[in-house]
Tab-separated table of C-alpha atoms in Angstrom:
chain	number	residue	atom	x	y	z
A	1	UNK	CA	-58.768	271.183	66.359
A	2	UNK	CA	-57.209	273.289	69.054
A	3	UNK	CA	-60.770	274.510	70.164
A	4	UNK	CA	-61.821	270.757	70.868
A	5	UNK	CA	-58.529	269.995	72.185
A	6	UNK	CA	-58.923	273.072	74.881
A	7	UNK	CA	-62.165	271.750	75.375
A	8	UNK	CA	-60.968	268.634	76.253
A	9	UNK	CA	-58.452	269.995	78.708
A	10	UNK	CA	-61.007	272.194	79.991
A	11	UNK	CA	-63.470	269.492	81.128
A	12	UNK	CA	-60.304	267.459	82.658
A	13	UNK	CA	-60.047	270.185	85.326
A	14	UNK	CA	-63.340	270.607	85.361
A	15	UNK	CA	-64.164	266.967	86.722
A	16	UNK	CA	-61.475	267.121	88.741
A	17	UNK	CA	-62.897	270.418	90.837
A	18	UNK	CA	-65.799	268.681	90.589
A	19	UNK	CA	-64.714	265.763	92.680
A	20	UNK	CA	-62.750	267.863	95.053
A	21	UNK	CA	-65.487	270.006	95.857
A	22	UNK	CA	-67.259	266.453	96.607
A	23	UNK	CA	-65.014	265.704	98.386
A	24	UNK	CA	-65.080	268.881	100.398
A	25	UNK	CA	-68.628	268.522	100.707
A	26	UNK	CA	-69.028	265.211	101.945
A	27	UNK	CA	-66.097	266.119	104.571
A	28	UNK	CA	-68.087	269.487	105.930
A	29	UNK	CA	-72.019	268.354	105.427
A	30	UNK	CA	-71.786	264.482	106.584
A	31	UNK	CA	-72.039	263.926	110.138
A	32	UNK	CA	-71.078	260.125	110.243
A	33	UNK	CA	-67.495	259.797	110.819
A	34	UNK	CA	-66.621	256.782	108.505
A	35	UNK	CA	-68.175	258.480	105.547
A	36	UNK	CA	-66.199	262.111	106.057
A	37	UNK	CA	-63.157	259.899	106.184
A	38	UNK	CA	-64.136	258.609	102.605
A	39	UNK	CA	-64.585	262.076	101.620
A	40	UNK	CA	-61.226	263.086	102.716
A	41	UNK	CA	-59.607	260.039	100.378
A	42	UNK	CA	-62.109	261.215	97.013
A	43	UNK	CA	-60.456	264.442	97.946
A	44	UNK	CA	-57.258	263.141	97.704
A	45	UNK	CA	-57.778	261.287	94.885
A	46	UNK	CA	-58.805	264.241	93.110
A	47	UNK	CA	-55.441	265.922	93.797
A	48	UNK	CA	-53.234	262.587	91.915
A	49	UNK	CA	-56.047	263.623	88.776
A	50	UNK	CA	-55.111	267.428	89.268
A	51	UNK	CA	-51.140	266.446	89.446
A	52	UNK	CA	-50.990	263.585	86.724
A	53	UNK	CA	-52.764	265.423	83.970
A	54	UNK	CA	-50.460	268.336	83.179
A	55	UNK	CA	-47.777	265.132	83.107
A	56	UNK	CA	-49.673	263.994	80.596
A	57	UNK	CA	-48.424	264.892	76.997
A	58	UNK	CA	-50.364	264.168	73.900
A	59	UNK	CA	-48.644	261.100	71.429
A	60	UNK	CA	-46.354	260.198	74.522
A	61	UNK	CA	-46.132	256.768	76.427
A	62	UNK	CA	-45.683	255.711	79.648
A	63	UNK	CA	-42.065	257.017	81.291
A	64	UNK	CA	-39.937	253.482	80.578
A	65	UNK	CA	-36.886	253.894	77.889
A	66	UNK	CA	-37.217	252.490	75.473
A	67	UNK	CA	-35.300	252.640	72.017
A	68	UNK	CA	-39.141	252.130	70.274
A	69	UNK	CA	-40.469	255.268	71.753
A	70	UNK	CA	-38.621	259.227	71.939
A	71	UNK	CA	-41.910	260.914	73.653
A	72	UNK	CA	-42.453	259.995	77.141
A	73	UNK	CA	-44.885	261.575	79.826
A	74	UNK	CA	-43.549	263.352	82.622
A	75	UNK	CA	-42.516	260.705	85.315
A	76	UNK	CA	-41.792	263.031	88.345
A	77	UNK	CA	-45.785	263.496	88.826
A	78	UNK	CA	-45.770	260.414	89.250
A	79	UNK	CA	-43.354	259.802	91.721
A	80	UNK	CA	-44.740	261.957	93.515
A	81	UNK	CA	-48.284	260.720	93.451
A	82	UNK	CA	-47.100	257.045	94.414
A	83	UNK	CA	-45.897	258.452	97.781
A	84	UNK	CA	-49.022	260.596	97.958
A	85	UNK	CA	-51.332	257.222	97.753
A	86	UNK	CA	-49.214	255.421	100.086
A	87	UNK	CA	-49.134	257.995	103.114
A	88	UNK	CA	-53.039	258.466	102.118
A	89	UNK	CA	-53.679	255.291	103.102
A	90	UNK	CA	-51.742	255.712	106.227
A	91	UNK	CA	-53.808	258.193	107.567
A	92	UNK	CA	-57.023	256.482	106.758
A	93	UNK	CA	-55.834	253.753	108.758
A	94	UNK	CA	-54.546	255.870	111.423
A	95	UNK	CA	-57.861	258.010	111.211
A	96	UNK	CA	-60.457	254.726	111.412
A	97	UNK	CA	-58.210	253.579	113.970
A	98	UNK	CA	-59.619	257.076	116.263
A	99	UNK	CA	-63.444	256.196	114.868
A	100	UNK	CA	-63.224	252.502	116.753
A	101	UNK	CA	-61.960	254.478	119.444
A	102	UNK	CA	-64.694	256.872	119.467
A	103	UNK	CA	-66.968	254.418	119.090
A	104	UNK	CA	-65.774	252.220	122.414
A	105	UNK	CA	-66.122	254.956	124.228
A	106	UNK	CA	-69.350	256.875	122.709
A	107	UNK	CA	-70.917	254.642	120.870
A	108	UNK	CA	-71.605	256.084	118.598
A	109	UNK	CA	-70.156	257.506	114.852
A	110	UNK	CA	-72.258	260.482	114.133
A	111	UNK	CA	-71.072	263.984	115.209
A	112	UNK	CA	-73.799	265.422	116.637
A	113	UNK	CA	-74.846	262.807	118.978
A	114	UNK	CA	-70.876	262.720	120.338
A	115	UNK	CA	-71.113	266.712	120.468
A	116	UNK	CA	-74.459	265.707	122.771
A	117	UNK	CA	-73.104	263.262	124.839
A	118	UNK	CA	-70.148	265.975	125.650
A	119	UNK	CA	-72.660	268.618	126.347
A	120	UNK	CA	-74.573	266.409	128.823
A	121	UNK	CA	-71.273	265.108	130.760
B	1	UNK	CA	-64.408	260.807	83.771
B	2	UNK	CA	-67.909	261.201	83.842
B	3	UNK	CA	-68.218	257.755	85.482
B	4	UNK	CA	-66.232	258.928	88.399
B	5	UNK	CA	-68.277	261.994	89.092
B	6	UNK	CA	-71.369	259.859	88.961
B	7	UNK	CA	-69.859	257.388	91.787
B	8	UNK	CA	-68.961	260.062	93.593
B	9	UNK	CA	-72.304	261.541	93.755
B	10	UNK	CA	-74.072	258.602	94.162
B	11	UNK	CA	-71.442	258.363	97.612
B	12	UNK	CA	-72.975	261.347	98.943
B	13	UNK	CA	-76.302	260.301	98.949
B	14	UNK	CA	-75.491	256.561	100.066
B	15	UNK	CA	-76.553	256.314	103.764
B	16	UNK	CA	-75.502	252.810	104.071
B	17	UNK	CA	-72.057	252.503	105.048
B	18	UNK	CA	-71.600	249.228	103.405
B	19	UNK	CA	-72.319	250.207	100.087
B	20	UNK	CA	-70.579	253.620	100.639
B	21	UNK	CA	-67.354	251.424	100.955
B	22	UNK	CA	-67.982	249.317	97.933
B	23	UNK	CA	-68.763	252.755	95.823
B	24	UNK	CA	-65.878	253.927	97.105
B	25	UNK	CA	-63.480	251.156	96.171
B	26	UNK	CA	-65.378	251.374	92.585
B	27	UNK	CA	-64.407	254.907	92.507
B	28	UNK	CA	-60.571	253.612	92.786
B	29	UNK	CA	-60.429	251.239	90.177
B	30	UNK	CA	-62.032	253.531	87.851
B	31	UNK	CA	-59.694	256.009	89.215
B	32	UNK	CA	-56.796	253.316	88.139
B	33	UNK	CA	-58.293	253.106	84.491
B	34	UNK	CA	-58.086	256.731	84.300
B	35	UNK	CA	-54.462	256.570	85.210
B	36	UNK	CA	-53.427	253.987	82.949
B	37	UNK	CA	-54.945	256.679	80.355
B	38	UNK	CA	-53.061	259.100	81.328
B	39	UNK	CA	-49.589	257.031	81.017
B	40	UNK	CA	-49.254	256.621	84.806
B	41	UNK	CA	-48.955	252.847	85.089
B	42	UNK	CA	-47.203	252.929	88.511
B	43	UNK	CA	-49.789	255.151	90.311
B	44	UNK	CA	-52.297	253.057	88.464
B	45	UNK	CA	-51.027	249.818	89.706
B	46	UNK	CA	-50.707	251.410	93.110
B	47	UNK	CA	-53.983	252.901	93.117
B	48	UNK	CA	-55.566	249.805	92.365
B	49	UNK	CA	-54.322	247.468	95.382
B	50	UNK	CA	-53.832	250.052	97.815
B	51	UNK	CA	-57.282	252.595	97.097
B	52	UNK	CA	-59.488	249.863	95.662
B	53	UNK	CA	-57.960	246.757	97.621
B	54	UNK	CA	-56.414	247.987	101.016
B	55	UNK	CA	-58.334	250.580	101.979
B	56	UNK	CA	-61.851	248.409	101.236
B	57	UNK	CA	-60.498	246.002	104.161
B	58	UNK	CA	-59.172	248.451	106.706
B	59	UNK	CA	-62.899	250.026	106.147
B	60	UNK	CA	-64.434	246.775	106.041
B	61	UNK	CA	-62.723	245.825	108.916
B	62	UNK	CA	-63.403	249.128	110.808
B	63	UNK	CA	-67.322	249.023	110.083
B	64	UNK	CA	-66.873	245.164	111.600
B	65	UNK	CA	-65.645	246.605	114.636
B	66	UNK	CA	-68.235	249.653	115.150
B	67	UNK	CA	-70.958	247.411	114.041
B	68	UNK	CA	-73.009	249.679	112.199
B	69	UNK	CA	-73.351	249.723	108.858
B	70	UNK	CA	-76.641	252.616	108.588
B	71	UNK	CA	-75.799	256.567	109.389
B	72	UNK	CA	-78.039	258.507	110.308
B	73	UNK	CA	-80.488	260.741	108.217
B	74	UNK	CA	-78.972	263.319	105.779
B	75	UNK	CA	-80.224	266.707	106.362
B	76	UNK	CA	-79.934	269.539	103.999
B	77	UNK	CA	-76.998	271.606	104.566
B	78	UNK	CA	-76.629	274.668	102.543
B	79	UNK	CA	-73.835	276.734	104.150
B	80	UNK	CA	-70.707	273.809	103.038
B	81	UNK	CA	-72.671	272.999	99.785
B	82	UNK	CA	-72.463	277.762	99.026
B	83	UNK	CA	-68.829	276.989	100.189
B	84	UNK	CA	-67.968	274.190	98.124
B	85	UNK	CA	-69.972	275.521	94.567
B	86	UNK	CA	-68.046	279.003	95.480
B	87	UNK	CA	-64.734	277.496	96.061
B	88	UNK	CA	-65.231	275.110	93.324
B	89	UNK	CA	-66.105	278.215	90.726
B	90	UNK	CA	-63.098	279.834	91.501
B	91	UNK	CA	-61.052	277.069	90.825
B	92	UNK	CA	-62.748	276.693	87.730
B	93	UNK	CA	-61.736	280.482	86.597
B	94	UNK	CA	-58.107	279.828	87.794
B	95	UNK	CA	-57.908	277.022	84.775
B	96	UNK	CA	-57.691	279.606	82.688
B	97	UNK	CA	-54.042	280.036	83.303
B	98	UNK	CA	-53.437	276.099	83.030
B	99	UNK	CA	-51.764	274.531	79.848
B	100	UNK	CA	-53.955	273.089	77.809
B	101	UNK	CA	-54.122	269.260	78.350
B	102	UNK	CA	-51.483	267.332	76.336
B	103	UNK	CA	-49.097	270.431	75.474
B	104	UNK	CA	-45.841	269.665	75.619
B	105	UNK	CA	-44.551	272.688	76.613
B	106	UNK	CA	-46.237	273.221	79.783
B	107	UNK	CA	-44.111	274.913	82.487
B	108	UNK	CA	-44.033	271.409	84.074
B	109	UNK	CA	-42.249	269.797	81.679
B	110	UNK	CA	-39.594	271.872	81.652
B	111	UNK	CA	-37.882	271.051	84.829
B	112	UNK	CA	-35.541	268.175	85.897
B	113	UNK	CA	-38.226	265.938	84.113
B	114	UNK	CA	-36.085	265.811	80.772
B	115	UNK	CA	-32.983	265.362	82.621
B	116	UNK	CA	-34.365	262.771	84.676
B	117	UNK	CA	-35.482	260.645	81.575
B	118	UNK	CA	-32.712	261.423	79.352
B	119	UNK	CA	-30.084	260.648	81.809
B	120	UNK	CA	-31.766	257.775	83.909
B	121	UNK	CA	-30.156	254.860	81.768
B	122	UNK	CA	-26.660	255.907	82.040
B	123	UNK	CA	-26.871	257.254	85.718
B	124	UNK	CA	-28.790	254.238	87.170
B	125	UNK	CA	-29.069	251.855	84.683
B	126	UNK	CA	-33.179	251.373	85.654
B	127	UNK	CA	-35.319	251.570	81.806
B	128	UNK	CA	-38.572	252.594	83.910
B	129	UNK	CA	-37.607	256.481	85.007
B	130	UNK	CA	-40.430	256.002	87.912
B	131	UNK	CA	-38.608	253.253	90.003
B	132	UNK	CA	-35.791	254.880	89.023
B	133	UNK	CA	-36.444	258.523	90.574
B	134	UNK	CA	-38.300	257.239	93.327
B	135	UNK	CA	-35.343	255.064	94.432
B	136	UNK	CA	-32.466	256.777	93.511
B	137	UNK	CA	-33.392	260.574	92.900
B	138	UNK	CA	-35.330	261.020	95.442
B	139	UNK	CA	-34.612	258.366	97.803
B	140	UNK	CA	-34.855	260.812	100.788
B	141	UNK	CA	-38.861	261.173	99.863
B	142	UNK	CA	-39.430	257.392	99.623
B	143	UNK	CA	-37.234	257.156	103.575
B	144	UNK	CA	-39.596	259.911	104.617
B	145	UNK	CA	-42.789	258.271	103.340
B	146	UNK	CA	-41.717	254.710	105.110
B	147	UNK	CA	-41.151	256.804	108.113
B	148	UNK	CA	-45.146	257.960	108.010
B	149	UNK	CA	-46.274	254.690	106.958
B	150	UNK	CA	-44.650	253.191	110.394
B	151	UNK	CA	-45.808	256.405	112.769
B	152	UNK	CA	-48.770	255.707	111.047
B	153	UNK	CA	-48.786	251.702	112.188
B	154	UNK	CA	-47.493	252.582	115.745
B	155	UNK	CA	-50.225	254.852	116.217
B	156	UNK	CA	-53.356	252.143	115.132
B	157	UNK	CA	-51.801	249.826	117.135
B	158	UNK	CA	-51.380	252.211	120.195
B	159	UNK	CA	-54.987	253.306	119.495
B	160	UNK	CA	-56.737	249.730	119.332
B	161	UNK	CA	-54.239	248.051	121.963
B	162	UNK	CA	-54.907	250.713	124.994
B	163	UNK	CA	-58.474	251.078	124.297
B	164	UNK	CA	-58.737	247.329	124.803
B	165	UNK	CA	-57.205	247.323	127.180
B	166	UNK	CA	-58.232	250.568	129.135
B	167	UNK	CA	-61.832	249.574	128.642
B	168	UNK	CA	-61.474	246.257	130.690
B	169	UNK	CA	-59.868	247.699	133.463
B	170	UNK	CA	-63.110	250.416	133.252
B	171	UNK	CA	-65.298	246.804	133.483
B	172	UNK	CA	-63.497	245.512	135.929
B	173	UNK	CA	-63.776	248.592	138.269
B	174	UNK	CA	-66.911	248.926	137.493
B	175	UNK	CA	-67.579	244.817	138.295
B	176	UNK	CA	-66.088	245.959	142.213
């Protein structure tokens, strides 16, 4: 039983890397603008997984008293997190905002043709 | 779990942008699901109409203003994909020292967490320790965050407003 249950906590984190390092990936490799900007959010979404799972506790409910339940999950994760999401989205806004920008004055979104057009002017 | 890494792979190799965005807003409200899993109802509700729902529209509406919806072709890089696989591996190792999933006596339970939920009811009077830590406990955080969320506003508007409007004045020179 403990075996499977490491197991289980194992391939959590595991998944979790996993999508930060896709994250990381798509942010480095991709050239297009929009799509590293996606990469940076799956990156960030990665780190709620990699803060809300230790919160997580086995046979415990979500973090609102109640007189039915004595186990609860560990709400400050989650505080946390919900500010975490909110300023994410900020900054995707904020960073989209600078692609339309780019893109009036390149036009273009991919990073090696604006690296060109600098080179050339 | 295993749905979200497939998404997420299937986002790398999307070259359309449009369906990029939809994948990605997938991606959040599986992410969501996940969350409600793990007992984190609040993130999951915010996840769900801020990752899947707001962010879809400012990226809709961004690919509506740069009018392009195809990127251009995906070459093989493998310098970030070493980097990534060797970062990622060593992440992997450091789980070693992580508490098993579940445990209740991981270090981060230990805390304020406890105090926080067995003190919230007579301190604030809030059943739902979340709304109750956010607003009260750490009400500084929650100022600071509003504070970035309206930098963040002044700064799209700034950025879309003066390009406008620097760009016409570039026509009209150019139109003399």
């Amino acid at each position: 039983m403990s075996a499977l249950a490491e197991l289980v906590g194992r391939y959590n984190y595991v998944i979790t890397i996993f999508l930060m390092m896709a994250g990381l990936y798509i942010v480095v490799a991709r050239g297009n603008l929009v799509k590293k900007l996606i990469g940076l959010s799956i990156f960030q979404t990665s780190v709620y997984l990699l803060y809300i799972e230790p919160g997580k506790i086995v046979g415990g409910t979500a973090p609102i008293i109640d007189p039915a339940f004595t186990v609860y999950s560990n709400p400050l994760p989650h505080v946390l997190i919900l500010t975490a999401i909110v300023v994410g989205v900020a900054t995707l806004a904020l960073g989209l905002a600078l692609v339309v920008r780019i893109n009036e004055a390149y036009g273009t979104t991919e990073e090696d043709e604006i690296l060109g057009k600098d080179r050339e002017a | 779990m295993t749905l979200l890494a497939v998404v997420t792979v299937a986002i790398i190799y999307q070259r359309s942008l449009f369906g990029v965005v939809i994948l990605a807003s997938m991606y959040s409200f599986l992410m969501a699901t996940l969350l409600v899993v793990l007992d984190a109802v609040d993130v999951a509700m915010t996840e769900a109409s801020v990752g899947a729902g707001v962010s879809t529209v400012f990226l809709l509406a961004a690919l509506h203003l740069i009018k392009t919806t195809e990127m251009g072709p995906i070459r093989r890089h493998t310098v970030p994909l070493l980097v990534a696989i060797g970062t990622g591996a060593v992440l992997v190792w450091g789980t070693n020292l992580l508490p098993p999933f579940g445990s209740p006596d991981g270090v981060i339970h230990g805390h304020v967490a406890p105090r926080y939920i067995a003190d919230t009811i007579r301190e604030t009077n809030v059943p739902n320790v979340v709304t109750s830590v956010l607003a009260d406990y750490r009400g500084y955080d929650t100022l600071g965050e509003t504070t970035v969320i309206f930098t963040a506003g002044i700064g799209v508007m700034l950025l879309l407003r003066g390009g406008r409007r620097r760009g016409r004045a570039a026509e009209e020179k150019a139109s003399k």
